[in-house]
């Protein structure tokens, strides 16, 4: 009963016929999208993951390489998401995990708590302060 938005600039990754309530877009700004999302399903890249954390949104990750496996483990340790192996990444398994995440109030509470830690943070200023301090 949920709507879905599939984001990719590679339309060949998307089935030609999508179910009712599911759309494809090549791009939508995450700053606009995440606050309107019930959950994120993605590859586990740090950019997408951090946008989801800052937005307080539960996440399902399908890591494929590099830091994505570590990111998936961290999401699970934080209790704000789950990982799904590529070989298991199929509609029924994904739907089951989404249902589990969205029905769990403790996941929602942890997502809000993590998002609160991002509120008011100025990462650029903090990084600049660290660089200046290291140069002293």
Short mmCIF file of C-alpha atoms in Angstrom, two decimals:
data_model
loop_
_atom_site.label_atom_id
_atom_site.label_comp_id
_atom_site.label_asym_id
_atom_site.label_seq_id
_atom_site.Cartn_x
_atom_site.Cartn_y
_atom_site.Cartn_z
CA UNK A 1 0.00 0.00 0.00
CA UNK A 2 2.98 2.38 -0.22
CA UNK A 3 4.06 4.53 -3.13
CA UNK A 4 7.57 4.18 -4.48
CA UNK A 5 10.02 6.33 -6.37
CA UNK A 6 12.91 4.67 -8.19
CA UNK A 7 15.79 7.08 -8.66
CA UNK A 8 18.41 6.30 -11.27
CA UNK A 9 19.83 8.04 -14.27
CA UNK A 10 20.06 4.63 -15.94
CA UNK A 11 16.55 3.82 -17.22
CA UNK A 12 17.68 0.38 -18.39
CA UNK A 13 17.83 -0.58 -14.68
CA UNK A 14 14.08 -0.02 -14.35
CA UNK A 15 11.39 -2.41 -15.59
CA UNK A 16 9.40 -0.97 -18.48
CA UNK A 17 6.09 -1.60 -16.72
CA UNK A 18 5.98 -0.33 -13.14
CA UNK A 19 3.19 -1.17 -10.69
CA UNK A 20 0.58 1.44 -9.83
CA UNK A 21 2.01 3.93 -7.37
CA UNK A 22 5.62 3.40 -8.46
CA UNK A 23 7.41 5.99 -10.59
CA UNK A 24 10.89 6.51 -11.99
CA UNK A 25 12.87 9.75 -11.98
CA UNK A 26 16.43 10.41 -13.08
CA UNK A 27 16.95 12.94 -10.29
CA UNK A 28 15.15 14.41 -7.31
CA UNK A 29 17.04 16.48 -4.71
CA UNK A 30 17.41 14.42 -1.54
CA UNK A 31 16.97 17.52 0.62
CA UNK A 32 13.44 17.73 -0.79
CA UNK A 33 12.74 13.99 -1.02
CA UNK A 34 13.98 12.55 2.28
CA UNK A 35 11.67 14.54 4.59
CA UNK A 36 8.74 13.25 2.52
CA UNK A 37 9.88 9.61 2.60
CA UNK A 38 8.78 6.79 4.87
CA UNK A 39 11.98 4.81 4.13
CA UNK A 40 15.01 4.72 1.84
CA UNK A 41 16.25 1.67 -0.04
CA UNK A 42 19.70 2.13 -1.54
CA UNK A 43 23.19 0.79 -2.24
CA UNK A 44 24.72 1.99 1.01
CA UNK A 45 26.81 4.90 -0.24
CA UNK A 46 27.76 7.35 2.48
CA UNK A 47 26.02 10.31 0.81
CA UNK A 48 22.62 8.64 0.59
CA UNK A 49 23.06 7.06 4.00
CA UNK A 50 23.91 10.36 5.69
CA UNK A 51 20.95 12.13 4.08
CA UNK A 52 18.70 9.38 5.45
CA UNK A 53 20.24 9.62 8.91
CA UNK A 54 19.87 13.40 8.98
CA UNK A 55 16.27 13.05 7.81
CA UNK A 56 15.39 10.46 10.44
CA UNK A 57 14.31 7.89 7.85
CA UNK A 58 14.68 4.10 8.24
CA UNK A 59 16.88 2.52 5.58
CA UNK A 60 17.43 -0.77 3.80
CA UNK A 61 20.84 -1.14 2.22
CA UNK A 62 21.99 -3.52 -0.50
CA UNK A 63 25.76 -3.06 -0.30
CA UNK A 64 27.74 -3.90 -3.43
CA UNK A 65 31.30 -2.75 -2.74
CA UNK A 66 33.81 -0.47 -1.06
CA UNK A 67 32.58 1.11 2.20
CA UNK A 68 28.98 0.02 1.62
CA UNK A 69 29.30 -3.20 3.65
CA UNK A 70 30.69 -1.30 6.62
CA UNK A 71 27.95 1.32 6.23
CA UNK A 72 25.31 -1.42 6.24
CA UNK A 73 26.75 -2.89 9.44
CA UNK A 74 26.71 0.54 11.08
CA UNK A 75 23.07 1.15 10.13
CA UNK A 76 22.14 -2.17 11.72
CA UNK A 77 24.17 -1.42 14.88
CA UNK A 78 22.42 1.95 15.19
CA UNK A 79 19.08 0.15 14.87
CA UNK A 80 17.88 2.48 12.11
CA UNK A 81 17.98 0.09 9.19
CA UNK A 82 18.72 -3.32 7.79
CA UNK A 83 20.98 -4.81 5.14
CA UNK A 84 19.76 -7.13 2.42
CA UNK A 85 22.30 -9.18 0.47
CA UNK A 86 22.32 -8.70 -3.28
CA UNK A 87 21.39 -12.37 -3.87
CA UNK A 88 18.32 -11.93 -1.62
CA UNK A 89 17.29 -8.57 -3.04
CA UNK A 90 13.90 -9.53 -4.48
CA UNK A 91 10.44 -8.04 -4.15
CA UNK A 92 9.05 -10.33 -1.44
CA UNK A 93 12.16 -10.10 0.76
CA UNK A 94 12.35 -6.34 0.35
CA UNK A 95 8.64 -5.89 1.06
CA UNK A 96 8.97 -7.99 4.21
CA UNK A 97 11.89 -5.94 5.52
CA UNK A 98 10.17 -2.65 4.69
CA UNK A 99 7.06 -3.78 6.55
CA UNK A 100 9.17 -4.81 9.54
CA UNK A 101 11.03 -1.48 9.66
CA UNK A 102 7.96 0.70 9.21
CA UNK A 103 5.95 -1.18 11.86
CA UNK A 104 8.67 -0.99 14.54
CA UNK A 105 8.24 2.05 16.78
CA UNK A 106 11.68 1.55 18.31
CA UNK A 107 13.23 1.97 14.83
CA UNK A 108 11.29 5.22 14.36
CA UNK A 109 12.45 6.42 17.79
CA UNK A 110 16.10 5.63 17.03
CA UNK A 111 15.84 7.34 13.63
CA UNK A 112 14.54 10.49 15.32
CA UNK A 113 17.30 10.34 17.94
CA UNK A 114 20.00 10.07 15.26
CA UNK A 115 18.42 12.89 13.24
CA UNK A 116 18.40 15.08 16.35
CA UNK A 117 22.18 14.67 16.55
CA UNK A 118 22.45 16.13 13.03
CA UNK A 119 20.20 19.10 13.78
CA UNK A 120 22.10 22.37 13.82
CA UNK A 121 25.38 20.69 12.90
CA UNK A 122 27.61 22.62 10.54
CA UNK A 123 29.97 20.03 9.13
CA UNK A 124 31.85 22.47 6.93
CA UNK A 125 32.60 24.83 9.82
CA UNK A 126 33.62 21.92 12.05
CA UNK A 127 35.97 20.56 9.37
CA UNK A 128 37.49 24.01 8.83
CA UNK A 129 38.04 24.38 12.58
CA UNK A 130 39.84 21.01 12.68
CA UNK A 131 42.07 21.93 9.74
CA UNK A 132 42.97 25.25 11.36
CA UNK A 133 43.68 23.56 14.68
CA UNK A 134 45.94 21.00 13.00
CA UNK A 135 47.90 23.82 11.35
CA UNK A 136 48.75 25.48 14.66
#
